[in-house]
Amino acid sequence: MRPGALVAYLTEDDRIECAVVAGEERGGRLVVVTCAGEPARVPGGRVLEVLQPPGETPAATPEGRRRAAQRAREAAAVLERHAAEVDVEALWSLAQEEDPSAAWSLETLAELALGRSDPAARIAVAKALQREPTRFVRRREGWRPRTAAQLQALAMQRRREQEREAARAQARERVLAALGGGSSAGEAPELEQEWIADLERVALDGASAPASVARRVRGLLREAGIASDDIAEGAFRALRKLGRFGTDDENLEILRYGLRTDFPAPVVEEARRAAARGPRDSPRADLTALETLTIDGPWTVELDDAVSLEPLEAGGVRLGVHIADPAAFVERGGAVDEEALRRAVTYYFPERRLPMLPPILSEDAASLVEGTRRPALSFLVELDLRGEIAGFEIVRSWIRVAERLEYAEADRRIEAGGPRAGLLRALDDVARRREAARLRAGAVILRVAEVDVRVGAAGEIELRRVEPGSPSRRIVAEAMILAGTVAAAFAAERRLPAIHRRQAAAAGEGARRGEVCDLLEARALRRTLRRAEVGLAPGPHAALGVPAYAQVTSPLRRYQDLATHRQIVAALEGLPPPYDTESLQRVAASTERAEAEGRRAEAAATRYWLLRYLERFVGRNVEAIVVETRPQVRVLLCETLLEEPVPALVGAVAAERVALRVERVRPRAGELVLRPAGGRTSSFVEGGSER
């Protein structure tokens, strides 16, 4: 293609434009000057016609580009006039009369429409057909006329689209009226619900929402006068105005992960009948004479584990770990079981709980309620004086919990005395020996504080410090690890499929084992630990320091544990296991996904409420510890234990205590703005970007 030629070409969005060729690059791509006087690159295959032979070659100067652009504009204007002369309907009628199945060339159509078939005429016809795209459809071999029936269908489709757009515009106006304080859109018809669905999508997904949806929502928010730097926050505020959410603190994680909040009526009815009937008949050991305790947090309502202790004549002790037996109430494949499998776990949020099993079972009939005879699966483990396992037995049992204790009360009695202080101190001594045995086996024990967040009915936020090294928490932790260890040994002895947790040892010669209490050391150690795996094959769990570990201690709130319970119970009764390897693998895979989603949902909700708690500190200083200095400074807020980056802490040293001013908190946007006291401002937004 010689420089100076005037061409018609197709743009990337298939518009026909005119340009003057300035040169040609390798690969046949042309450099042209467009009607706007701008340079452009056009693949040779998109050139439709050479309208004029080479004339003046555009110079690489503003004046040269101006003259080339003027030439292109004049040619484009001529083409527009010729295109306006083309009667597309008449062309279509002629094509229908001649041969409705034929593909017509632009030369023929130009001759029929304009009486000539030169390049300009051909391009004029092509432009006319583009403007009236319904009567002809472009094919590789030419332009094929549509049939009358096809035109009628297209016309009807256009009318429906126009009507729908008009209805959508009206629905938009009704939504805007509702946002402005007019009639509620709560009982909105279908199209209003589409707008609400768009708002929900953006409120949940934020920047991840489809661009077209975000664009519509942004326009709606702008017109409604809802200003927000964060589009997700703006969409949420709009939905609140529309009555979609009942509170400013709506838990969006429940919607984001599609969590089930209510039990269907058939599930509730089946659970009611099971509770009224009681546990299924089966041989059970009567262990109600044992002095058995539950030790839990103050908010726990699903009591699924209890402990007892007996001295042995030959020395050592027999530690009883008694686990609730919901399998005695929940039939596999029934409505309650299927619902529990869908939920997979009990979800714990600061402001609410979504139980895996209906409360009539998980909080009452199957729960180890104080003073009530309850069915259990008891792990009776003989321990020697060093805390090593000397033998064990697993039995279905009846137990009666003598007392329910909270961690704080159990710790107080261990230290200061009181009812059952002797039993609690003996349990603490056994737990210490068990812990020492695991440490000898290479266990890693992190003793760093955690924060438990709870929200009351009136919206009050309560933070409780959890100290994992307390005696009562050690008792419970060691009892649960012990039960999982002997459950794995039981399954291995009988080659029984069961769900195990495994963890490979940390890599490297410097891999740390033992007890870690230092905050920075624990943080660094966590990064070296291998990720725990779930599977049916037993294997060592390095961090726990046990040869194998099966999940059995939380069957009221974790389906994997319930499934393994069923496997053990069947083996005890001499029956085939209810789950073969393949079906148990499916259970493990589906529930593990749900558990992972649950952890993410709980973490996000907890962060939201911690930010809500920090709102009261805006304009005030809070204390933090520097936990990382590279690649940027990160701190841990001392009260909430939130970890945040603060790049403006130049020159900070690891483990240094610093004062930070809380500049701004936006919980719904996940934003916390901290400023070093007397220094520059730094902004952290969830997801790692600044807004």
mmCIF file with all atom_site columns, N, CA and C in Angstrom, residues 448-449 465 517-521 523 622-629 632-646 649 652-660 674:
data_model
loop_
_atom_site.group_PDB
_atom_site.id
_atom_site.type_symbol
_atom_site.label_atom_id
_atom_site.label_alt_id
_atom_site.label_comp_id
_atom_site.label_asym_id
_atom_site.label_entity_id
_atom_site.label_seq_id
_atom_site.pdbx_PDB_ins_code
_atom_site.Cartn_x
_atom_site.Cartn_y
_atom_site.Cartn_z
_atom_site.occupancy
_atom_site.B_iso_or_equiv
_atom_site.pdbx_formal_charge
_atom_site.auth_seq_id
_atom_site.auth_comp_id
_atom_site.auth_asym_id
_atom_site.auth_atom_id
_atom_site.pdbx_PDB_model_num
ATOM 1   N N  . VAL A 1 448 ? 0.133   -18.011 72.900 1.00 0.00 ? 448 VAL A N  1
ATOM 2   C CA . VAL A 1 448 ? -0.064  -16.585 72.651 1.00 0.00 ? 448 VAL A CA 1
ATOM 3   C C  . VAL A 1 448 ? -1.544  -16.274 72.809 1.00 0.00 ? 448 VAL A C  1
ATOM 4   N N  . ALA A 1 449 ? -1.815  -15.087 73.278 1.00 0.00 ? 449 ALA A N  1
ATOM 5   C CA . ALA A 1 449 ? -3.189  -14.700 73.600 1.00 0.00 ? 449 ALA A CA 1
ATOM 6   C C  . ALA A 1 449 ? -4.047  -14.567 72.348 1.00 0.00 ? 449 ALA A C  1
ATOM 7   N N  . ARG A 1 465 ? -10.159 -11.606 76.674 1.00 0.00 ? 465 ARG A N  1
ATOM 8   C CA . ARG A 1 465 ? -8.815  -12.107 76.396 1.00 0.00 ? 465 ARG A CA 1
ATOM 9   C C  . ARG A 1 465 ? -8.777  -13.602 76.704 1.00 0.00 ? 465 ARG A C  1
ATOM 10  N N  . CYS A 1 517 ? 6.156   -18.969 73.737 1.00 0.00 ? 517 CYS A N  1
ATOM 11  C CA . CYS A 1 517 ? 5.283   -17.974 74.372 1.00 0.00 ? 517 CYS A CA 1
ATOM 12  C C  . CYS A 1 517 ? 5.491   -16.572 73.814 1.00 0.00 ? 517 CYS A C  1
ATOM 13  N N  . ASP A 1 518 ? 6.637   -16.326 73.221 1.00 0.00 ? 518 ASP A N  1
ATOM 14  C CA . ASP A 1 518 ? 6.942   -15.000 72.696 1.00 0.00 ? 518 ASP A CA 1
ATOM 15  C C  . ASP A 1 518 ? 6.103   -14.717 71.447 1.00 0.00 ? 518 ASP A C  1
ATOM 16  N N  . LEU A 1 519 ? 5.494   -13.537 71.424 1.00 0.00 ? 519 LEU A N  1
ATOM 17  C CA . LEU A 1 519 ? 4.592   -13.173 70.335 1.00 0.00 ? 519 LEU A CA 1
ATOM 18  C C  . LEU A 1 519 ? 5.291   -13.193 68.982 1.00 0.00 ? 519 LEU A C  1
ATOM 19  N N  . LEU A 1 520 ? 6.449   -12.551 68.878 1.00 0.00 ? 520 LEU A N  1
ATOM 20  C CA . LEU A 1 520 ? 7.145   -12.474 67.597 1.00 0.00 ? 520 LEU A CA 1
ATOM 21  C C  . LEU A 1 520 ? 7.656   -13.846 67.170 1.00 0.00 ? 520 LEU A C  1
ATOM 22  N N  . GLU A 1 521 ? 8.132   -14.611 68.128 1.00 0.00 ? 521 GLU A N  1
ATOM 23  C CA . GLU A 1 521 ? 8.630   -15.942 67.806 1.00 0.00 ? 521 GLU A CA 1
ATOM 24  C C  . GLU A 1 521 ? 7.490   -16.836 67.323 1.00 0.00 ? 521 GLU A C  1
ATOM 25  N N  . ARG A 1 523 ? 4.747   -15.856 65.894 1.00 0.00 ? 523 ARG A N  1
ATOM 26  C CA . ARG A 1 523 ? 4.333   -15.396 64.558 1.00 0.00 ? 523 ARG A CA 1
ATOM 27  C C  . ARG A 1 523 ? 5.268   -15.940 63.483 1.00 0.00 ? 523 ARG A C  1
ATOM 28  N N  . VAL A 1 622 ? -3.898  4.462   70.594 1.00 0.00 ? 622 VAL A N  1
ATOM 29  C CA . VAL A 1 622 ? -3.940  3.073   71.036 1.00 0.00 ? 622 VAL A CA 1
ATOM 30  C C  . VAL A 1 622 ? -2.516  2.538   71.028 1.00 0.00 ? 622 VAL A C  1
ATOM 31  N N  . GLU A 1 623 ? -2.290  1.499   71.818 1.00 0.00 ? 623 GLU A N  1
ATOM 32  C CA . GLU A 1 623 ? -0.953  0.930   71.911 1.00 0.00 ? 623 GLU A CA 1
ATOM 33  C C  . GLU A 1 623 ? -0.816  -0.241  70.949 1.00 0.00 ? 623 GLU A C  1
ATOM 34  N N  . ALA A 1 624 ? 0.360   -0.392  70.363 1.00 0.00 ? 624 ALA A N  1
ATOM 35  C CA . ALA A 1 624 ? 0.622   -1.480  69.430 1.00 0.00 ? 624 ALA A CA 1
ATOM 36  C C  . ALA A 1 624 ? 2.053   -1.958  69.594 1.00 0.00 ? 624 ALA A C  1
ATOM 37  N N  . ILE A 1 625 ? 2.312   -3.156  69.079 1.00 0.00 ? 625 ILE A N  1
ATOM 38  C CA . ILE A 1 625 ? 3.657   -3.740  69.092 1.00 0.00 ? 625 ILE A CA 1
ATOM 39  C C  . ILE A 1 625 ? 4.087   -3.940  67.651 1.00 0.00 ? 625 ILE A C  1
ATOM 40  N N  . VAL A 1 626 ? 5.272   -3.525  67.319 1.00 0.00 ? 626 VAL A N  1
ATOM 41  C CA . VAL A 1 626 ? 5.798   -3.731  65.968 1.00 0.00 ? 626 VAL A CA 1
ATOM 42  C C  . VAL A 1 626 ? 6.160   -5.205  65.816 1.00 0.00 ? 626 VAL A C  1
ATOM 43  N N  . VAL A 1 627 ? 5.553   -5.861  64.812 1.00 0.00 ? 627 VAL A N  1
ATOM 44  C CA . VAL A 1 627 ? 5.807   -7.288  64.614 1.00 0.00 ? 627 VAL A CA 1
ATOM 45  C C  . VAL A 1 627 ? 6.591   -7.565  63.337 1.00 0.00 ? 627 VAL A C  1
ATOM 46  N N  . GLU A 1 628 ? 6.721   -6.553  62.484 1.00 0.00 ? 628 GLU A N  1
ATOM 47  C CA . GLU A 1 628 ? 7.451   -6.755  61.228 1.00 0.00 ? 628 GLU A CA 1
ATOM 48  C C  . GLU A 1 628 ? 7.945   -5.399  60.742 1.00 0.00 ? 628 GLU A C  1
ATOM 49  N N  . THR A 1 629 ? 9.140   -5.374  60.191 1.00 0.00 ? 629 THR A N  1
ATOM 50  C CA . THR A 1 629 ? 9.686   -4.114  59.678 1.00 0.00 ? 629 THR A CA 1
ATOM 51  C C  . THR A 1 629 ? 9.965   -4.150  58.189 1.00 0.00 ? 629 THR A C  1
ATOM 52  N N  . GLN A 1 632 ? 7.463   -3.839  54.869 1.00 0.00 ? 632 GLN A N  1
ATOM 53  C CA . GLN A 1 632 ? 6.889   -2.636  55.459 1.00 0.00 ? 632 GLN A CA 1
ATOM 54  C C  . GLN A 1 632 ? 6.622   -2.916  56.926 1.00 0.00 ? 632 GLN A C  1
ATOM 55  N N  . VAL A 1 633 ? 6.424   -1.858  57.682 1.00 0.00 ? 633 VAL A N  1
ATOM 56  C CA . VAL A 1 633 ? 6.182   -2.010  59.111 1.00 0.00 ? 633 VAL A CA 1
ATOM 57  C C  . VAL A 1 633 ? 4.756   -2.518  59.330 1.00 0.00 ? 633 VAL A C  1
ATOM 58  N N  . ARG A 1 634 ? 4.636   -3.543  60.160 1.00 0.00 ? 634 ARG A N  1
ATOM 59  C CA . ARG A 1 634 ? 3.335   -4.054  60.563 1.00 0.00 ? 634 ARG A CA 1
ATOM 60  C C  . ARG A 1 634 ? 3.288   -4.079  62.082 1.00 0.00 ? 634 ARG A C  1
ATOM 61  N N  . VAL A 1 635 ? 2.107   -3.772  62.614 1.00 0.00 ? 635 VAL A N  1
ATOM 62  C CA . VAL A 1 635 ? 1.954   -3.737  64.063 1.00 0.00 ? 635 VAL A CA 1
ATOM 63  C C  . VAL A 1 635 ? 0.795   -4.630  64.482 1.00 0.00 ? 635 VAL A C  1
ATOM 64  N N  . LEU A 1 636 ? 0.803   -4.996  65.751 1.00 0.00 ? 636 LEU A N  1
ATOM 65  C CA . LEU A 1 636 ? -0.306  -5.724  66.359 1.00 0.00 ? 636 LEU A CA 1
ATOM 66  C C  . LEU A 1 636 ? -0.904  -4.824  67.423 1.00 0.00 ? 636 LEU A C  1
ATOM 67  N N  . LEU A 1 637 ? -2.180  -4.459  67.262 1.00 0.00 ? 637 LEU A N  1
ATOM 68  C CA . LEU A 1 637 ? -2.834  -3.617  68.257 1.00 0.00 ? 637 LEU A CA 1
ATOM 69  C C  . LEU A 1 637 ? -3.024  -4.430  69.533 1.00 0.00 ? 637 LEU A C  1
ATOM 70  N N  . CYS A 1 638 ? -2.599  -3.880  70.660 1.00 0.00 ? 638 CYS A N  1
ATOM 71  C CA . CYS A 1 638 ? -2.507  -4.655  71.892 1.00 0.00 ? 638 CYS A CA 1
ATOM 72  C C  . CYS A 1 638 ? -3.861  -5.137  72.408 1.00 0.00 ? 638 CYS A C  1
ATOM 73  N N  . GLU A 1 639 ? -4.904  -4.323  72.271 1.00 0.00 ? 639 GLU A N  1
ATOM 74  C CA . GLU A 1 639 ? -6.187  -4.716  72.843 1.00 0.00 ? 639 GLU A CA 1
ATOM 75  C C  . GLU A 1 639 ? -6.969  -5.642  71.920 1.00 0.00 ? 639 GLU A C  1
ATOM 76  N N  . THR A 1 640 ? -7.043  -5.307  70.650 1.00 0.00 ? 640 THR A N  1
ATOM 77  C CA . THR A 1 640 ? -7.867  -6.083  69.721 1.00 0.00 ? 640 THR A CA 1
ATOM 78  C C  . THR A 1 640 ? -7.097  -7.202  69.030 1.00 0.00 ? 640 THR A C  1
ATOM 79  N N  . LEU A 1 641 ? -5.763  -7.137  69.058 1.00 0.00 ? 641 LEU A N  1
ATOM 80  C CA . LEU A 1 641 ? -4.884  -8.097  68.374 1.00 0.00 ? 641 LEU A CA 1
ATOM 81  C C  . LEU A 1 641 ? -5.067  -8.067  66.862 1.00 0.00 ? 641 LEU A C  1
ATOM 82  N N  . LEU A 1 642 ? -5.570  -6.953  66.335 1.00 0.00 ? 642 LEU A N  1
ATOM 83  C CA . LEU A 1 642 ? -5.597  -6.766  64.888 1.00 0.00 ? 642 LEU A CA 1
ATOM 84  C C  . LEU A 1 642 ? -4.187  -6.449  64.407 1.00 0.00 ? 642 LEU A C  1
ATOM 85  N N  . GLU A 1 643 ? -3.787  -7.085  63.310 1.00 0.00 ? 643 GLU A N  1
ATOM 86  C CA . GLU A 1 643 ? -2.476  -6.815  62.735 1.00 0.00 ? 643 GLU A CA 1
ATOM 87  C C  . GLU A 1 643 ? -2.650  -5.927  61.512 1.00 0.00 ? 643 GLU A C  1
ATOM 88  N N  . GLU A 1 644 ? -1.958  -4.786  61.497 1.00 0.00 ? 644 GLU A N  1
ATOM 89  C CA . GLU A 1 644 ? -2.128  -3.805  60.438 1.00 0.00 ? 644 GLU A CA 1
ATOM 90  C C  . GLU A 1 644 ? -0.772  -3.269  59.962 1.00 0.00 ? 644 GLU A C  1
ATOM 91  N N  . PRO A 1 645 ? -0.662  -2.919  58.686 1.00 0.00 ? 645 PRO A N  1
ATOM 92  C CA . PRO A 1 645 ? 0.546   -2.246  58.214 1.00 0.00 ? 645 PRO A CA 1
ATOM 93  C C  . PRO A 1 645 ? 0.497   -0.756  58.553 1.00 0.00 ? 645 PRO A C  1
ATOM 94  N N  . VAL A 1 646 ? 1.629   -0.213  58.933 1.00 0.00 ? 646 VAL A N  1
ATOM 95  C CA . VAL A 1 646 ? 1.756   1.218   59.197 1.00 0.00 ? 646 VAL A CA 1
ATOM 96  C C  . VAL A 1 646 ? 3.067   1.676   58.571 1.00 0.00 ? 646 VAL A C  1
ATOM 97  N N  . LEU A 1 649 ? 5.703   4.334   59.992 1.00 0.00 ? 649 LEU A N  1
ATOM 98  C CA . LEU A 1 649 ? 6.551   4.125   61.166 1.00 0.00 ? 649 LEU A CA 1
ATOM 99  C C  . LEU A 1 649 ? 7.989   3.890   60.718 1.00 0.00 ? 649 LEU A C  1
ATOM 100 N N  . ALA A 1 652 ? 11.125  1.974   62.713 1.00 0.00 ? 652 ALA A N  1
ATOM 101 C CA . ALA A 1 652 ? 10.604  1.150   63.803 1.00 0.00 ? 652 ALA A CA 1
ATOM 102 C C  . ALA A 1 652 ? 11.438  -0.117  63.954 1.00 0.00 ? 652 ALA A C  1
ATOM 103 N N  . VAL A 1 653 ? 11.446  -0.640  65.174 1.00 0.00 ? 653 VAL A N  1
ATOM 104 C CA . VAL A 1 653 ? 12.230  -1.829  65.499 1.00 0.00 ? 653 VAL A CA 1
ATOM 105 C C  . VAL A 1 653 ? 11.272  -2.919  65.961 1.00 0.00 ? 653 VAL A C  1
ATOM 106 N N  . ALA A 1 654 ? 11.534  -4.152  65.546 1.00 0.00 ? 654 ALA A N  1
ATOM 107 C CA . ALA A 1 654 ? 10.688  -5.267  65.954 1.00 0.00 ? 654 ALA A CA 1
ATOM 108 C C  . ALA A 1 654 ? 10.594  -5.345  67.473 1.00 0.00 ? 654 ALA A C  1
ATOM 109 N N  . ALA A 1 655 ? 9.374   -5.620  67.967 1.00 0.00 ? 655 ALA A N  1
ATOM 110 C CA . ALA A 1 655 ? 9.044   -5.739  69.396 1.00 0.00 ? 655 ALA A CA 1
ATOM 111 C C  . ALA A 1 655 ? 8.910   -4.387  70.086 1.00 0.00 ? 655 ALA A C  1
ATOM 112 N N  . GLU A 1 656 ? 9.096   -3.294  69.355 1.00 0.00 ? 656 GLU A N  1
ATOM 113 C CA . GLU A 1 656 ? 8.942   -1.958  69.933 1.00 0.00 ? 656 GLU A CA 1
ATOM 114 C C  . GLU A 1 656 ? 7.464   -1.667  70.189 1.00 0.00 ? 656 GLU A C  1
ATOM 115 N N  . ARG A 1 657 ? 7.190   -1.075  71.323 1.00 0.00 ? 657 ARG A N  1
ATOM 116 C CA . ARG A 1 657 ? 5.820   -0.638  71.612 1.00 0.00 ? 657 ARG A CA 1
ATOM 117 C C  . ARG A 1 657 ? 5.661   0.791   71.115 1.00 0.00 ? 657 ARG A C  1
ATOM 118 N N  . VAL A 1 658 ? 4.584   1.034   70.395 1.00 0.00 ? 658 VAL A N  1
ATOM 119 C CA . VAL A 1 658 ? 4.369   2.348   69.805 1.00 0.00 ? 658 VAL A CA 1
ATOM 120 C C  . VAL A 1 658 ? 2.954   2.824   70.098 1.00 0.00 ? 658 VAL A C  1
ATOM 121 N N  . ALA A 1 659 ? 2.795   4.135   70.078 1.00 0.00 ? 659 ALA A N  1
ATOM 122 C CA . ALA A 1 659 ? 1.474   4.745   70.213 1.00 0.00 ? 659 ALA A CA 1
ATOM 123 C C  . ALA A 1 659 ? 1.005   5.168   68.830 1.00 0.00 ? 659 ALA A C  1
ATOM 124 N N  . LEU A 1 660 ? -0.236  4.796   68.491 1.00 0.00 ? 660 LEU A N  1
ATOM 125 C CA . LEU A 1 660 ? -0.811  5.140   67.195 1.00 0.00 ? 660 LEU A CA 1
ATOM 126 C C  . LEU A 1 660 ? -2.138  5.857   67.418 1.00 0.00 ? 660 LEU A C  1
ATOM 127 N N  . LEU A 1 674 ? -4.569  4.572   60.582 1.00 0.00 ? 674 LEU A N  1
ATOM 128 C CA . LEU A 1 674 ? -3.748  4.801   61.770 1.00 0.00 ? 674 LEU A CA 1
ATOM 129 C C  . LEU A 1 674 ? -2.670  5.825   61.460 1.00 0.00 ? 674 LEU A C  1
#
